[in-house]
PDB file of C-alpha atoms in Angstrom:
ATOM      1  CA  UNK A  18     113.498 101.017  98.728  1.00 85.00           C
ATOM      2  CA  UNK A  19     114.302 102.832 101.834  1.00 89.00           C
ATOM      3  CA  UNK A  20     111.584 104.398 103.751  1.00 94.00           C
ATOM      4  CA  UNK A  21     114.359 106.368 105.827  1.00 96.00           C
ATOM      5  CA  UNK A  22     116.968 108.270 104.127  1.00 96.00           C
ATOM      6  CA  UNK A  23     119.287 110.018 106.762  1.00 96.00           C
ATOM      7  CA  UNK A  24     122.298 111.591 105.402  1.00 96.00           C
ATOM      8  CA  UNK A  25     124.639 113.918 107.226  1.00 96.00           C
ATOM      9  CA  UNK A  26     122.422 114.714 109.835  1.00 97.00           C
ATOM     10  CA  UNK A  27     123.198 117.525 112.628  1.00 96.00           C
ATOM     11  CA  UNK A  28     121.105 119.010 115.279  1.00 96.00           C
ATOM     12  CA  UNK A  29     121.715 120.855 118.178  1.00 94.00           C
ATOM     13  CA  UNK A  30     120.350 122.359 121.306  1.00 91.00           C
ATOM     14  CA  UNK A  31     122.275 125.856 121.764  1.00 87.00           C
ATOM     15  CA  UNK A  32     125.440 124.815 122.646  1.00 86.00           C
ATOM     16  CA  UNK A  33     125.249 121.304 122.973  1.00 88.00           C
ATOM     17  CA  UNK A  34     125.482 118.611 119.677  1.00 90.00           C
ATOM     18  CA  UNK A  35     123.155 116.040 120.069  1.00 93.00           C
ATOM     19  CA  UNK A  36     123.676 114.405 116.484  1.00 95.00           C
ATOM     20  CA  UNK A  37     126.689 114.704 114.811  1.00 93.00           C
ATOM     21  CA  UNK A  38     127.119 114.185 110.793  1.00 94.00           C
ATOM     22  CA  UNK A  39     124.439 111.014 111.399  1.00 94.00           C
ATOM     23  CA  UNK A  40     123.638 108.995 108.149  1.00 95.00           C
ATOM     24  CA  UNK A  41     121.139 106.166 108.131  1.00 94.00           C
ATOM     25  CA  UNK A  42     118.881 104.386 105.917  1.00 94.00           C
ATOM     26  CA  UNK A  43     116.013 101.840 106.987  1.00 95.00           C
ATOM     27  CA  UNK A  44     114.998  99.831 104.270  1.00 93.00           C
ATOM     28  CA  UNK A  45     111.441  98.605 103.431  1.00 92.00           C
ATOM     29  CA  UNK A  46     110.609  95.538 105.511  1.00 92.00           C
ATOM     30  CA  UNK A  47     113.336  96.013 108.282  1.00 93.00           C
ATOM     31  CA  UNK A  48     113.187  96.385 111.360  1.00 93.00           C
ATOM     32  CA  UNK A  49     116.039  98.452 112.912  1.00 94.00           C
ATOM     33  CA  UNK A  50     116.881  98.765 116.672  1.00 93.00           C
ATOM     34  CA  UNK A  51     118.393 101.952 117.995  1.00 94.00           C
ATOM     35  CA  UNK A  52     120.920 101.552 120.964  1.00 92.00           C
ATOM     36  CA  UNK A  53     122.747 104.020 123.201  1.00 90.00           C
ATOM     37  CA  UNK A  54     123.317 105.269 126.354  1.00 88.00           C
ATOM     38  CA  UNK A  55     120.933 108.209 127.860  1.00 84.00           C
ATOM     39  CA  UNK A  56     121.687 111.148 126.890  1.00 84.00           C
ATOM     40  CA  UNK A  57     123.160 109.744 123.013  1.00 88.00           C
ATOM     41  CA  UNK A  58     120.279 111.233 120.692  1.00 92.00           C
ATOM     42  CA  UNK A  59     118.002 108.325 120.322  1.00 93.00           C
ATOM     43  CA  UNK A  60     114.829 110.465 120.754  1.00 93.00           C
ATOM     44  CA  UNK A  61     116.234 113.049 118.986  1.00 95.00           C
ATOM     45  CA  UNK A  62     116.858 111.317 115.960  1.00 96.00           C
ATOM     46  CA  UNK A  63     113.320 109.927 116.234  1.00 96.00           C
ATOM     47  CA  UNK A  64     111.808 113.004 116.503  1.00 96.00           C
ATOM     48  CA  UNK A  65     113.740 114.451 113.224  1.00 96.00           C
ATOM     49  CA  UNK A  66     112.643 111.453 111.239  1.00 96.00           C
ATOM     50  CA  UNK A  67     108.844 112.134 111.877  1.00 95.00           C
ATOM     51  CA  UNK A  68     108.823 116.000 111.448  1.00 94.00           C
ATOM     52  CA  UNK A  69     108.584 117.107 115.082  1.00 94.00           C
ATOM     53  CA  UNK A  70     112.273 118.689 115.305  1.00 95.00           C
ATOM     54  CA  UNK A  71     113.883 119.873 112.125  1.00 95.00           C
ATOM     55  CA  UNK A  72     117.520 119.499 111.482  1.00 96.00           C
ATOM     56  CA  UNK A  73     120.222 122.221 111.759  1.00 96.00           C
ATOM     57  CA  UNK A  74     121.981 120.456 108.632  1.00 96.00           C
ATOM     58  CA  UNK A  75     121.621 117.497 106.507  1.00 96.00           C
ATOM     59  CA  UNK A  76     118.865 115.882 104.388  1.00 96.00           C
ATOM     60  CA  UNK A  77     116.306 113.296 105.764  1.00 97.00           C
ATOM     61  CA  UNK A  78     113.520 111.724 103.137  1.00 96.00           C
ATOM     62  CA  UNK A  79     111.147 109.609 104.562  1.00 96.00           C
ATOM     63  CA  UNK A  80     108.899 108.214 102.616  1.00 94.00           C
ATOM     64  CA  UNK A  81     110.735 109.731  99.474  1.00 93.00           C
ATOM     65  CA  UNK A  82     109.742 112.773 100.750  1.00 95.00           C
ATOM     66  CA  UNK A  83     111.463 116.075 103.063  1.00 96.00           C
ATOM     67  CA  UNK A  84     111.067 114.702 106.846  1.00 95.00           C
ATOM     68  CA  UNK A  85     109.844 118.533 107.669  1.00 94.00           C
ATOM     69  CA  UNK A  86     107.605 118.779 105.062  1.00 94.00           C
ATOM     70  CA  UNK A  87     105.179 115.008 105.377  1.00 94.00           C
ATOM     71  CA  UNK A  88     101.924 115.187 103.665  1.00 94.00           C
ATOM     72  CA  UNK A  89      98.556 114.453 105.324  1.00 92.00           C
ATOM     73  CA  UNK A  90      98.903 110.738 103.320  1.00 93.00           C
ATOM     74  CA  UNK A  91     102.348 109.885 104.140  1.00 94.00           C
ATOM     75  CA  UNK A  92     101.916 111.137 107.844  1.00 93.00           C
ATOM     76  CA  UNK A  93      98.490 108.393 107.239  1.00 94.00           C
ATOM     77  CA  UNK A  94     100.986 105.572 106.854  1.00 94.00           C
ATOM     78  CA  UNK A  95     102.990 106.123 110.297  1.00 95.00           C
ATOM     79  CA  UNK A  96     102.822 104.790 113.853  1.00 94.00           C
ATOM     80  CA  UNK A  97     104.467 106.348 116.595  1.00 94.00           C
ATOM     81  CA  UNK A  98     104.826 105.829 120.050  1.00 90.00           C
ATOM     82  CA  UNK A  99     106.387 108.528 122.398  1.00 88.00           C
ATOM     83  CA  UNK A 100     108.837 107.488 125.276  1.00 80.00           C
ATOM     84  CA  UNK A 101     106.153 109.200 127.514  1.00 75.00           C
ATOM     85  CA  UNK A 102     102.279 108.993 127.514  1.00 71.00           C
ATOM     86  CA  UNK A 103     100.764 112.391 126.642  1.00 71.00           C
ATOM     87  CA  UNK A 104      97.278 111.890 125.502  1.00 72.00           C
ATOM     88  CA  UNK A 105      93.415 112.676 126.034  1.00 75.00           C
ATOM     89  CA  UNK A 106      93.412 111.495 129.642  1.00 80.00           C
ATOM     90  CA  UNK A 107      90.020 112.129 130.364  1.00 81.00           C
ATOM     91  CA  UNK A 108      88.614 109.946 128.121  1.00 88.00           C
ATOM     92  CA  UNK A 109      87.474 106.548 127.793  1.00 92.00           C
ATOM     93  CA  UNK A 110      89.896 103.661 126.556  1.00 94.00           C
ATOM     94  CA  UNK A 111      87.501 102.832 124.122  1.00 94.00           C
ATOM     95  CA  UNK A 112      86.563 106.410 123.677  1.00 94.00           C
ATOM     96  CA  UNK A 113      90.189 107.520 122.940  1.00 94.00           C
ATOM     97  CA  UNK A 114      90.647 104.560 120.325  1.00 95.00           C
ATOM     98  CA  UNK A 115      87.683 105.452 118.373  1.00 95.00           C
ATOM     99  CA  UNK A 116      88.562 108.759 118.389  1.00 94.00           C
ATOM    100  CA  UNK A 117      92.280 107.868 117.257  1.00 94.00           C
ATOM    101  CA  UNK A 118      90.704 105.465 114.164  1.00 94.00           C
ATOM    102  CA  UNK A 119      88.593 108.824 113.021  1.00 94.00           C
ATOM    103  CA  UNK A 120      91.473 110.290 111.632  1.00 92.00           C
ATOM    104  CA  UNK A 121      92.482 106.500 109.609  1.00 93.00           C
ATOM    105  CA  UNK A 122      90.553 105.630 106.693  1.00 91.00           C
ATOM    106  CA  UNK A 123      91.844 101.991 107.585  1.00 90.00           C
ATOM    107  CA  UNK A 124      91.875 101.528 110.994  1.00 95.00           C
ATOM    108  CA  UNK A 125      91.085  98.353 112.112  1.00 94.00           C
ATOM    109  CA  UNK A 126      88.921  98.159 114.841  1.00 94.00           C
ATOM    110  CA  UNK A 127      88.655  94.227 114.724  1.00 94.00           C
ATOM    111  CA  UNK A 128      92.428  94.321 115.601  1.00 92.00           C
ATOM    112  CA  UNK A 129      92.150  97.094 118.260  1.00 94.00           C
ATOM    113  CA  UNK A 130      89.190  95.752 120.018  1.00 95.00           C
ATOM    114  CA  UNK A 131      91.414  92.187 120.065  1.00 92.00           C
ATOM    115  CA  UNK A 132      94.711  93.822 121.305  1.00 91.00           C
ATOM    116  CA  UNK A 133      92.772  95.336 124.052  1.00 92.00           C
ATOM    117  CA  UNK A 134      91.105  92.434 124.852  1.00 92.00           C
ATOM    118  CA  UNK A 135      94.431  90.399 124.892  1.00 88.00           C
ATOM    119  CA  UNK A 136      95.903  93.278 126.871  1.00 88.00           C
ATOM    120  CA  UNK A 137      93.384  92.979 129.538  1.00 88.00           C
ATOM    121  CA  UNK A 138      92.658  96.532 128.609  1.00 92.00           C
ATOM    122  CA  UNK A 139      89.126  97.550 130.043  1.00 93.00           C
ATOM    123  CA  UNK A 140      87.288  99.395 127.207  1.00 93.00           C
ATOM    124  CA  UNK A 141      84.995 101.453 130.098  1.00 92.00           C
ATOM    125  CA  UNK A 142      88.322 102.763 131.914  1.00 94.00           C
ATOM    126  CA  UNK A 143      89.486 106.259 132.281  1.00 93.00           C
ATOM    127  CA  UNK A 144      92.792 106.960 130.702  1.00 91.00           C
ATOM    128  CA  UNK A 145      93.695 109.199 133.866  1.00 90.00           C
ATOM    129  CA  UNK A 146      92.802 105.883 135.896  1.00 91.00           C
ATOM    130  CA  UNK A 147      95.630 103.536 134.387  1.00 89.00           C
ATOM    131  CA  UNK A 148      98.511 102.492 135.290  1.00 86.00           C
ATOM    132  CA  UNK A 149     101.997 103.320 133.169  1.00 83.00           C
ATOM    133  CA  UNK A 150     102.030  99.936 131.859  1.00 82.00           C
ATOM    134  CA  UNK A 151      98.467 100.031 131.003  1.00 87.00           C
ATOM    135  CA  UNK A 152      98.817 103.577 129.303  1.00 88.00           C
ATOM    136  CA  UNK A 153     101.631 102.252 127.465  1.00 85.00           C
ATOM    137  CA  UNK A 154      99.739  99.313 125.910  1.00 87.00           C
ATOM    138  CA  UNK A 155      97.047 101.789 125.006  1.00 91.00           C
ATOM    139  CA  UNK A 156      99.931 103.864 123.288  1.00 90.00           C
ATOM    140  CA  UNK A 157     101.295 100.862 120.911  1.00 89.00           C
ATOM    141  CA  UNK A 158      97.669  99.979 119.700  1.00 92.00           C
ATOM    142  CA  UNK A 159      97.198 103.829 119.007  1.00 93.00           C
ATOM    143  CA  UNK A 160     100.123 103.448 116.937  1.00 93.00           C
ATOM    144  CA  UNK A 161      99.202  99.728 115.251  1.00 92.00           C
ATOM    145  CA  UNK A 162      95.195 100.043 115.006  1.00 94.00           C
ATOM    146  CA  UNK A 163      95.596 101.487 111.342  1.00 94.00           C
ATOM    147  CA  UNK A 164      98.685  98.553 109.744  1.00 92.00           C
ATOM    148  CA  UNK A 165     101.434 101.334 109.243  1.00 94.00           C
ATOM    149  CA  UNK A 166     103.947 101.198 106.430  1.00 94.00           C
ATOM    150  CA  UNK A 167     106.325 102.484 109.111  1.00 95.00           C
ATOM    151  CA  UNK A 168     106.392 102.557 112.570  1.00 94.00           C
ATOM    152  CA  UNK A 169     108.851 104.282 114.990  1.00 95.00           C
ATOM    153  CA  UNK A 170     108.867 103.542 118.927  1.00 92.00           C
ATOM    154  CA  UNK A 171     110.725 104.814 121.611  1.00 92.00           C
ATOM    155  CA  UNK A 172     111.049 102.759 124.459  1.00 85.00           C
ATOM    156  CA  UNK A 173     108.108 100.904 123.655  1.00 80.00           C
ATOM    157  CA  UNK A 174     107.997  98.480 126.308  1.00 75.00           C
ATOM    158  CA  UNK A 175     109.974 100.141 128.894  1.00 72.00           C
ATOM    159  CA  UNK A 176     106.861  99.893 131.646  1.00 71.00           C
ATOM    160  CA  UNK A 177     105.483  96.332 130.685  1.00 75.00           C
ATOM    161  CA  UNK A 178     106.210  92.832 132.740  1.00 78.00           C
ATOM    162  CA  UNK A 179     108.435  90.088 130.617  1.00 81.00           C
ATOM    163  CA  UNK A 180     104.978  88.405 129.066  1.00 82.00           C
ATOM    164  CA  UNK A 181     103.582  91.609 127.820  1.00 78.00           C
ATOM    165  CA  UNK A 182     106.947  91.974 126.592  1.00 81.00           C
ATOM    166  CA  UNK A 183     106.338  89.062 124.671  1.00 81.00           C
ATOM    167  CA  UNK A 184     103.034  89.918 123.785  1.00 80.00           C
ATOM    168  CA  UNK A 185     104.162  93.127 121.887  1.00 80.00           C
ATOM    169  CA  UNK A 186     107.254  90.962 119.903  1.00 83.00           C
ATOM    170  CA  UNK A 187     105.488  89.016 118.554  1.00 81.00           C
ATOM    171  CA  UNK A 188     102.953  91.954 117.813  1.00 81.00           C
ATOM    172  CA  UNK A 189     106.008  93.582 116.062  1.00 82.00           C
ATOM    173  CA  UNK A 190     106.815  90.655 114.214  1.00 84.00           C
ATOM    174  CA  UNK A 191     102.965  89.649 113.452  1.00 83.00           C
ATOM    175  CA  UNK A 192     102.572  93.215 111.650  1.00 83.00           C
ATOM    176  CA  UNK A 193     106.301  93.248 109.896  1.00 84.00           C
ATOM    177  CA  UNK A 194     105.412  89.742 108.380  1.00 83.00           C
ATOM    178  CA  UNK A 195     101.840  90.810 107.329  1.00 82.00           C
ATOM    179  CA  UNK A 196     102.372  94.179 106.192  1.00 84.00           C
ATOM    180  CA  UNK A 197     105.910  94.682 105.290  1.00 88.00           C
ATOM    181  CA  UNK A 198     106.122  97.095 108.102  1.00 90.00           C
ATOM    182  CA  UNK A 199     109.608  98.671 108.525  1.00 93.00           C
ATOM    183  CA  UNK A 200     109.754  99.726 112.073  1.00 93.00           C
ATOM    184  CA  UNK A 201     112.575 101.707 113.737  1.00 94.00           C
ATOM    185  CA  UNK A 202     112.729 101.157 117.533  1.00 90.00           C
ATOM    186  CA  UNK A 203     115.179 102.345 120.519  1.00 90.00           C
ATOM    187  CA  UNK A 204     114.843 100.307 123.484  1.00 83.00           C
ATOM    188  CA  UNK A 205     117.818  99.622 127.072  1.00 79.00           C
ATOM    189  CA  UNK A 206     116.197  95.909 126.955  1.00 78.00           C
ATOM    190  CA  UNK A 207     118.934  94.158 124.526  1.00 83.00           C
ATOM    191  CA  UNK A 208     117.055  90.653 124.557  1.00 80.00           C
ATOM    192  CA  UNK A 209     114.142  92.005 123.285  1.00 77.00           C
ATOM    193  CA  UNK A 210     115.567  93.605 120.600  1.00 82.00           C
ATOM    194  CA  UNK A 211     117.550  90.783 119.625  1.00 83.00           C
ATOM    195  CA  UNK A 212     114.240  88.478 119.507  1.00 83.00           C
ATOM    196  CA  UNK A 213     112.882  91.177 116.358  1.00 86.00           C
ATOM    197  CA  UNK A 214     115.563  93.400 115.022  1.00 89.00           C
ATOM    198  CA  UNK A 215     117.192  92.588 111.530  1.00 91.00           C
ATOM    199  CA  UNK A 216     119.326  95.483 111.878  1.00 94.00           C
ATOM    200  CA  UNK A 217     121.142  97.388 114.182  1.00 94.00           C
ATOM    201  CA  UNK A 218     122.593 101.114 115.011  1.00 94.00           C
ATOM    202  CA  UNK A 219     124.396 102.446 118.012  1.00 93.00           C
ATOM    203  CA  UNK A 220     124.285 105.864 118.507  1.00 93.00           C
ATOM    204  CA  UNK A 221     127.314 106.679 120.953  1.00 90.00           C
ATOM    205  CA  UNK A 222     127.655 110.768 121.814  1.00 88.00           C
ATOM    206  CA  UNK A 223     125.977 111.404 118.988  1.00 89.00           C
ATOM    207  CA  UNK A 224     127.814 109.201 115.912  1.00 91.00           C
ATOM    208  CA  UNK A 225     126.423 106.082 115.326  1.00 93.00           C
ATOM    209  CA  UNK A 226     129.437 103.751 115.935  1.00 89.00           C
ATOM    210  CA  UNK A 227     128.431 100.521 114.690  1.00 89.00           C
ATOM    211  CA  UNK A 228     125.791 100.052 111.984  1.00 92.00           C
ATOM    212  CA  UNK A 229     124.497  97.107 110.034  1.00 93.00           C
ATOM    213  CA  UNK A 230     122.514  93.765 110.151  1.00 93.00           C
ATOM    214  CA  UNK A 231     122.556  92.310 113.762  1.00 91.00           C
ATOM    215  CA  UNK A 232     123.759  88.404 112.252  1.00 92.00           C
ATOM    216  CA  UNK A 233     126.592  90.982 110.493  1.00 93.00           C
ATOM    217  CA  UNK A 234     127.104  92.653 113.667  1.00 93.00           C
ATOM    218  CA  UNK A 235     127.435  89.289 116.301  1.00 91.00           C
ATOM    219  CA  UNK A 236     130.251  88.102 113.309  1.00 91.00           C
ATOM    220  CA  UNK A 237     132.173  91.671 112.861  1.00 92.00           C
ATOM    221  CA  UNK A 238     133.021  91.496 116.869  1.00 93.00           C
ATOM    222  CA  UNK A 239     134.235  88.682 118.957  1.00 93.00           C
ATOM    223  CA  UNK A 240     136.090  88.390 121.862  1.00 93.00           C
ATOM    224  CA  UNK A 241     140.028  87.113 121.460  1.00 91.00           C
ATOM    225  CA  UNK A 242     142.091  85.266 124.002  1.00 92.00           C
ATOM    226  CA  UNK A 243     145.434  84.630 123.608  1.00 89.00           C
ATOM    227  CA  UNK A 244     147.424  82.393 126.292  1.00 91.00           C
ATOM    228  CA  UNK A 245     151.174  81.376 126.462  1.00 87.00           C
ATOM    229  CA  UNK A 246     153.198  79.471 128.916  1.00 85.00           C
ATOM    230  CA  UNK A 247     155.707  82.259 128.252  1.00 83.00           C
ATOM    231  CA  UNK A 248     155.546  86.423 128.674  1.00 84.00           C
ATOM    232  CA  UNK A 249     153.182  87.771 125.925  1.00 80.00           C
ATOM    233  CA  UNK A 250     154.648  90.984 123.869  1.00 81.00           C
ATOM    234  CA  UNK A 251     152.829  94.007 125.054  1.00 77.00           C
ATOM    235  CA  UNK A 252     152.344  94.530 121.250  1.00 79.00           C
ATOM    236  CA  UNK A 253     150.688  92.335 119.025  1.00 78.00           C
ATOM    237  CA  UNK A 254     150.199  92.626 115.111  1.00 79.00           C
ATOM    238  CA  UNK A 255     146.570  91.935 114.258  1.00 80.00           C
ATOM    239  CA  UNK A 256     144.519  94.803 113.095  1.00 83.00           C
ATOM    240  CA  UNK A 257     140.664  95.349 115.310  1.00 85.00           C
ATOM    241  CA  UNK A 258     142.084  94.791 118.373  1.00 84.00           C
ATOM    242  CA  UNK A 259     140.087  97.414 120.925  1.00 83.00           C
ATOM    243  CA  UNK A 260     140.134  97.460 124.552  1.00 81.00           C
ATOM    244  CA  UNK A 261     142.921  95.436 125.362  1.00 84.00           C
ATOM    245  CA  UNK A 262     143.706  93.815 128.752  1.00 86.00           C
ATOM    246  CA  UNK A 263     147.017  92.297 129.531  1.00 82.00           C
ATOM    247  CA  UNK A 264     148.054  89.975 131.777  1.00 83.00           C
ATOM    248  CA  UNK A 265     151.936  88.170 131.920  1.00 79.00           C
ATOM    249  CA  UNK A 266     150.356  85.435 130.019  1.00 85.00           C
ATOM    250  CA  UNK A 267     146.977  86.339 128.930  1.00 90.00           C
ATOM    251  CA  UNK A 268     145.773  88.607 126.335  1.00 86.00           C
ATOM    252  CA  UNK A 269     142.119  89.610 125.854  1.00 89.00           C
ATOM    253  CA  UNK A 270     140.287  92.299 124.135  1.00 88.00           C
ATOM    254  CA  UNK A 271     137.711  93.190 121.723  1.00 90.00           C
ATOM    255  CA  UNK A 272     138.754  92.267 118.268  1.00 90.00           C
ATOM    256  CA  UNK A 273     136.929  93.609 114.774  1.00 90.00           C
ATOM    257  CA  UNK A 274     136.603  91.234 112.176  1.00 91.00           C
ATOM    258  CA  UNK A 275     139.883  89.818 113.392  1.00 88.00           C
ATOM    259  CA  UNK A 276     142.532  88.202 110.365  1.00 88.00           C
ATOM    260  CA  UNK A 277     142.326  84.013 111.473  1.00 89.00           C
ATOM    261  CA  UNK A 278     145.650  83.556 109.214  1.00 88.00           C
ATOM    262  CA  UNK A 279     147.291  86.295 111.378  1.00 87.00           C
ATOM    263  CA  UNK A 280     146.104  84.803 114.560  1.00 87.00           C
ATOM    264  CA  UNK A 281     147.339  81.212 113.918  1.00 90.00           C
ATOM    265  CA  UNK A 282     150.590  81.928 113.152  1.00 89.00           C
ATOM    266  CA  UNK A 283     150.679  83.858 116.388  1.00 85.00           C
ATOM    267  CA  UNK A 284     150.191  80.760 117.959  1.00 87.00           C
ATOM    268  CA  UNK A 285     152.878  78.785 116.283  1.00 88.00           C
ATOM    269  CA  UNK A 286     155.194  81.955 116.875  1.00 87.00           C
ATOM    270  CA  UNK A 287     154.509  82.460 120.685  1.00 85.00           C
ATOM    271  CA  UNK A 288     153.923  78.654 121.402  1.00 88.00           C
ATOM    272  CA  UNK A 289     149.970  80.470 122.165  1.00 87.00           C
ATOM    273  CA  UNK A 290     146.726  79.423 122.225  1.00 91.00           C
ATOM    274  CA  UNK A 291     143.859  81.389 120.708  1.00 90.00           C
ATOM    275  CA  UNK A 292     140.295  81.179 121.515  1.00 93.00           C
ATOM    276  CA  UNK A 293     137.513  83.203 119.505  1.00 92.00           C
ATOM    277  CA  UNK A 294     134.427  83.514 122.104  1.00 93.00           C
ATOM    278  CA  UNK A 295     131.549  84.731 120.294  1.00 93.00           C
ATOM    279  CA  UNK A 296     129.832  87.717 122.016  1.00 92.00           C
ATOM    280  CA  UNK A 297     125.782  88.615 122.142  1.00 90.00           C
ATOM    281  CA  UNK A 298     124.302  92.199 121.548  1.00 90.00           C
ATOM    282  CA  UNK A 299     125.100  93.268 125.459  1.00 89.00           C
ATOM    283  CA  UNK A 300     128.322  92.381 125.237  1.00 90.00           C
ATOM    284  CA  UNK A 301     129.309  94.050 122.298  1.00 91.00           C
ATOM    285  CA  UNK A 302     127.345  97.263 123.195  1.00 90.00           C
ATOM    286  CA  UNK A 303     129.164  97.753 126.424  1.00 88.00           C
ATOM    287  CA  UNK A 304     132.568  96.685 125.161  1.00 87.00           C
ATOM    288  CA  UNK A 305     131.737  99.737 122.329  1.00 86.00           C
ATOM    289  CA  UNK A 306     131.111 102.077 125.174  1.00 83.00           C
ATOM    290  CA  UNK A 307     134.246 101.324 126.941  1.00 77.00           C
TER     291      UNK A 307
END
């Protein structure tokens, strides 16, 4: 079952595309992370899947049900947090997360009153008074304190240090494992994604150019280099290669699910020597914005 159904998805701003033709599904139990560059749609696309922009074309279902039209129970069984704090903030901590669990018939207040604990989140505290990290950590357990079915983040941890990083992944992982939680999450800080995310997109001027499970992805795209004691031929016949850099003797680019039979008897042909160096989730997302 997929609690996200995109399928050719458009929106605009006047003039200017944001998403182009998008199509993505997030299955029940996954958790996605969505890449690109500022400016590529991420928050966009966010947005459209929980009903606060509506698409110019295209179909989205979340929940089995039209992403502009969510019911007071589905809308129940989501977590959100926004790339920028915009909440009560002249109340209470403890004030603001009571009044958050009100409108959840199964918030858990056990869990909240833990998280801010672990946090070091001080119930008596003004929201106005807090720093952006601190707001932000009041933001996620907002979004957690009721065990979604699906929750969608948008730079979730962009203003916390590396352990409350840490804290929060294994938060994320913690409520995916107990709940089946699908989440769908865009984040800039790669090694945190790579720690949680079964599954990948990468929105790049608004397409998603690669899609699929991140083990999938690290397998579909390696780096190839090709050396010879001789000249190299400026043109080479294996299919995937992108961005290719030559040197007299040296060839090395960005190859896509590159044919090994192909490659080795370029070796035997060119007297070469072929190396595959397998590449992590940075590497691959610059070498796709190249």
């Amino acid at each position: 079952m997929n609690l996200i159904e995109m399928e050719n998805v458009s929106k605009s701003y006047g003039k200017q595309n944001v998403l182009d033709n998008i199509s993505l599904n997030l299955p029940q139990g996954h958790v996605m992370g969505l890449l690109g560059q500022n400016g590529a749609g991420k928050t966009t696309l966010l947005k459209l899947c929980l009903g606060l922009l509506k698409a110019d074309s295209g179909n989205i279902q979340v929940m089995d049900a039209p992403a502009w039209e969510l019911t007071p129970a589905i809308k129940e069984q989501l977590g959100y947090v926004a790339q920028k704090s915009d909440t009560l903030h002249w109340m209470g901590v403890r004030q603001l997360l009571d009044y958050t669990g009100a409108f959840y018939r199964k918030w858990d207040n056990t869990k909240v009153t833990a998280l801010m604990h672990r946090w070091q989140l001080d119930p008596k505290s003004k929201v106005s008074d807090l720093s952006e990290g601190q707001k932000q950590r009041l933001a996620i357990i907002q979004a957690i304190g009721h065990n979604p079915k699906l929750l969608i983040l948008d730079e979730p941890v962009a203003s916390l240090d590396p352990v409350l990083r840490r804290e929060f992944i294994r938060e994320l992982i913690d409520i995916n494992i107990e709940n089946n939680t699908s989440v769908l999450f865009s984040t800039h800080i790669l090694s945190d994604l790579e720690r949680v995310a079964s599954d990948i997109a990468i929105l790049r001027q608004g397409h998603i150019c690669c899609q699929g499970s991140l083990d999938d992805i690290k397998e579909r795209y390696v780096r190839l280099h090709l050396r010879s004691n001789s000249p190299l031929p400026r043109e080479l016949p294996v299919q995937g290669l992108l961005h290719v850099e030559y040197s007299a003797h040296h060839l090395r680019a960005l190859a896509e699910n590159p044919d090994m039979e192909v490659i080795s008897a370029l070796e035997k042909q060119l007297n070469a020597t072929a190396h595959i160096e397998p590449l992590g989730l940075d590497d691959i997302f610059l070498e796709l914005h190249k």
